[in-house]
Each structure stands twice: as structure tokens, then as C-alpha cells.
Amino acid sequence: TFVEEFFNRTIFKWLLHMSDCVIALTKTMASYVRKYDNNVQCYIIPNGVDLKVFKNNLHKKLEYRRKYGLDRDKIIVLYRGRFVSVKGFIELIYAIDTLNKSEEIRSKASFLLVGDGPLRKEAIKKLARYSNCKIMNWTPRSLVHELYIASDIFILPSKWYEAFSLVLLEAMAAGLYIVASRKGGISDVLKGYKRKKYLKNVSVEEIAKTLAEVITNWHEENIGNEYIEKFDWKNVITEIYSV
């Protein structure tokens, strides 16, 4: 926006000039910094997750589904994040509404939205009538892995210029199939991770179309695993550390 650009070319640029170095989370973020000061020294130090917590509990997929009242035999699509416009949440709400008009999708998939924000009321208003939609508050950090392990697909339709979305690492650690936009450092984080599909744009139509393709072809394309403990954990670790 104009305000952001004005801030970046004044205060942010001055702060960079006064700094000895900048720690960036991804190469994309480092290039963003150098846009305003090409001489600043940048070090790239990515975020991380506790892999042991995920690895040691992958066999509890069905247990976690029972705990959170999720369908045992359906494909669970998870969104975890702020319920705000810049995250593409309003488009996601209407995309889920569109998808649920299809009996085939309703019979195959359930949608789990975890978080909070100003669009919560809109989500409840639009999706409460569907039995395959569940809206949850934030869970304690110690229990976050349970939601990912219980799920199959993670959706991040962000319109925000993401620095380093930690939720992607959590989804990768659980071996989920990821549907996401390419904003900011998202492509950096998912580089080398094979179980993904990028949105061409953040719109209701594109989100609905992409999720429908993944859900409809879940078993035919060998995308899904009936039980997450069968997933190649060694490969997941390799992909995460290749970021």
C-alpha cells in the first residue's frame, strides 16, 4: 500500500542504514530488505518446529479425530491461522460454501477452521449449517500437533506477503498435502516438498477448484494416506531440512 511503501522508504530504510546486520527468515525476505538497502548484511535463519512431537504421535491419527469430534473416514481439510482478510479467509469461507453444494465433496471431506479474528462471525454465519464444518478456537501450543496429525490437507490461501509461515512447517511435519498461495516466502518454505499444489490466485473460484481437484482425486492420484503413520517420515525430515 502507499502507507507501507512510504514507511519502508523512510523509517525502515533509516533503520536498515543504522543496523549492523539483518536476520531474515527466507531468501525472499532478504531480497525484500535489500530492496531498501542493497548494502546491508543479511543472515538467513529459518523458523523450526519440534519434529519429535510430530514423529512420536503420527500413529494417533484416529485417536485425535475422536478427541476433536472429527469424521473418522473423511478427508479433513485444515486451516489454522487468523480469521482475517489478508489471509484469504473470506475467500476460503465462500469456497467451502461453494464446495459443500456438491454432494460428492460433502460425502468425502470435512473442513476444520482453527483460530480467531474479526471474520469469525462471518464464518459461523456461512458454514454453521453444514455438518462437515467445524470452527475451533486457538489450541494450546502443546496440543497443536494433534490438529495437524488428525488432518489430511492444509490450506493457506494467504494474500499477505508472508515472511515465514510456521504453520507450513507444522503441516509438513505431519506429512499433510498442502494447498497454498505463492505470497512472500511461502514458495521458499515449500521448495522441495512434493505434496503440494499452488493456487494460481486467491479467489473463491480458484480455492474451490483446487481443493475439489485434490479431494476428488485423493486416492486415484495416490495423494492421500489412509493412516498418517504409513507416511515416509524420513522423507519428510529430508524435505524440511532442505528448505
PDB file of N, CA, C and O in Angstrom, residues 83 89-90 93 116-128 135:
ATOM      1  N   PHE A  83      -8.370 -15.323  11.453  1.00  0.00           N
ATOM      2  CA  PHE A  83      -9.565 -15.192  10.618  1.00  0.00           C
ATOM      3  C   PHE A  83      -9.641 -13.750  10.120  1.00  0.00           C
ATOM      4  O   PHE A  83     -10.460 -12.955  10.577  1.00  0.00           O
ATOM      5  N   PHE A  89      -9.020 -15.510   4.158  1.00  0.00           N
ATOM      6  CA  PHE A  89     -10.002 -16.288   4.917  1.00  0.00           C
ATOM      7  C   PHE A  89     -11.422 -16.104   4.392  1.00  0.00           C
ATOM      8  O   PHE A  89     -12.203 -17.059   4.379  1.00  0.00           O
ATOM      9  N   ILE A  90     -11.757 -14.892   3.967  1.00  0.00           N
ATOM     10  CA  ILE A  90     -13.111 -14.673   3.463  1.00  0.00           C
ATOM     11  C   ILE A  90     -13.341 -15.460   2.178  1.00  0.00           C
ATOM     12  O   ILE A  90     -14.408 -16.051   1.966  1.00  0.00           O
ATOM     13  N   ILE A  93     -13.879 -19.108   3.182  1.00  0.00           N
ATOM     14  CA  ILE A  93     -15.232 -19.354   3.689  1.00  0.00           C
ATOM     15  C   ILE A  93     -16.204 -19.595   2.537  1.00  0.00           C
ATOM     16  O   ILE A  93     -16.974 -20.566   2.531  1.00  0.00           O
ATOM     17  N   ASP A 116      -8.959 -17.429  15.339  1.00  0.00           N
ATOM     18  CA  ASP A 116      -9.902 -16.397  15.755  1.00  0.00           C
ATOM     19  C   ASP A 116      -9.592 -15.115  14.988  1.00  0.00           C
ATOM     20  O   ASP A 116      -8.516 -14.969  14.410  1.00  0.00           O
ATOM     21  N   GLY A 117     -10.550 -14.197  15.015  1.00  0.00           N
ATOM     22  CA  GLY A 117     -10.363 -12.930  14.324  1.00  0.00           C
ATOM     23  C   GLY A 117     -11.693 -12.312  13.949  1.00  0.00           C
ATOM     24  O   GLY A 117     -12.759 -12.883  14.204  1.00  0.00           O
ATOM     25  N   PRO A 118     -11.662 -11.152  13.327  1.00  0.00           N
ATOM     26  CA  PRO A 118     -12.880 -10.406  13.011  1.00  0.00           C
ATOM     27  C   PRO A 118     -13.840 -11.110  12.054  1.00  0.00           C
ATOM     28  O   PRO A 118     -15.013 -10.763  12.002  1.00  0.00           O
ATOM     29  N   LEU A 119     -13.356 -12.098  11.295  1.00  0.00           N
ATOM     30  CA  LEU A 119     -14.221 -12.794  10.346  1.00  0.00           C
ATOM     31  C   LEU A 119     -14.841 -14.068  10.927  1.00  0.00           C
ATOM     32  O   LEU A 119     -15.479 -14.838  10.208  1.00  0.00           O
ATOM     33  N   ARG A 120     -14.690 -14.256  12.216  1.00  0.00           N
ATOM     34  CA  ARG A 120     -15.236 -15.457  12.859  1.00  0.00           C
ATOM     35  C   ARG A 120     -16.762 -15.525  12.717  1.00  0.00           C
ATOM     36  O   ARG A 120     -17.322 -16.574  12.391  1.00  0.00           O
ATOM     37  N   LYS A 121     -17.432 -14.404  12.973  1.00  0.00           N
ATOM     38  CA  LYS A 121     -18.892 -14.374  12.877  1.00  0.00           C
ATOM     39  C   LYS A 121     -19.357 -14.682  11.464  1.00  0.00           C
ATOM     40  O   LYS A 121     -20.367 -15.364  11.265  1.00  0.00           O
ATOM     41  N   GLU A 122     -18.620 -14.182  10.475  1.00  0.00           N
ATOM     42  CA  GLU A 122     -18.961 -14.450   9.081  1.00  0.00           C
ATOM     43  C   GLU A 122     -18.811 -15.934   8.765  1.00  0.00           C
ATOM     44  O   GLU A 122     -19.627 -16.513   8.038  1.00  0.00           O
ATOM     45  N   ALA A 123     -17.770 -16.551   9.324  1.00  0.00           N
ATOM     46  CA  ALA A 123     -17.545 -17.981   9.098  1.00  0.00           C
ATOM     47  C   ALA A 123     -18.679 -18.805   9.692  1.00  0.00           C
ATOM     48  O   ALA A 123     -19.186 -19.745   9.062  1.00  0.00           O
ATOM     49  N   ILE A 124     -19.079 -18.456  10.906  1.00  0.00           N
ATOM     50  CA  ILE A 124     -20.167 -19.175  11.577  1.00  0.00           C
ATOM     51  C   ILE A 124     -21.476 -18.992  10.800  1.00  0.00           C
ATOM     52  O   ILE A 124     -22.228 -19.958  10.576  1.00  0.00           O
ATOM     53  N   LYS A 125     -21.736 -17.763  10.382  1.00  0.00           N
ATOM     54  CA  LYS A 125     -22.960 -17.459   9.634  1.00  0.00           C
ATOM     55  C   LYS A 125     -23.038 -18.256   8.330  1.00  0.00           C
ATOM     56  O   LYS A 125     -24.098 -18.761   7.959  1.00  0.00           O
ATOM     57  N   LYS A 126     -21.899 -18.386   7.655  1.00  0.00           N
ATOM     58  CA  LYS A 126     -21.881 -19.026   6.339  1.00  0.00           C
ATOM     59  C   LYS A 126     -21.794 -20.547   6.416  1.00  0.00           C
ATOM     60  O   LYS A 126     -22.334 -21.253   5.552  1.00  0.00           O
ATOM     61  N   LEU A 127     -21.121 -21.080   7.444  1.00  0.00           N
ATOM     62  CA  LEU A 127     -20.800 -22.504   7.440  1.00  0.00           C
ATOM     63  C   LEU A 127     -21.474 -23.334   8.538  1.00  0.00           C
ATOM     64  O   LEU A 127     -21.403 -24.562   8.507  1.00  0.00           O
ATOM     65  N   ALA A 128     -22.120 -22.669   9.502  1.00  0.00           N
ATOM     66  CA  ALA A 128     -22.697 -23.390  10.638  1.00  0.00           C
ATOM     67  C   ALA A 128     -23.746 -24.414  10.219  1.00  0.00           C
ATOM     68  O   ALA A 128     -23.976 -25.409  10.919  1.00  0.00           O
ATOM     69  N   ILE A 135     -15.602 -25.170  13.486  1.00  0.00           N
ATOM     70  CA  ILE A 135     -14.813 -23.971  13.779  1.00  0.00           C
ATOM     71  C   ILE A 135     -14.361 -24.036  15.229  1.00  0.00           C
ATOM     72  O   ILE A 135     -15.182 -24.150  16.139  1.00  0.00           O
TER      73      ILE A 135
END
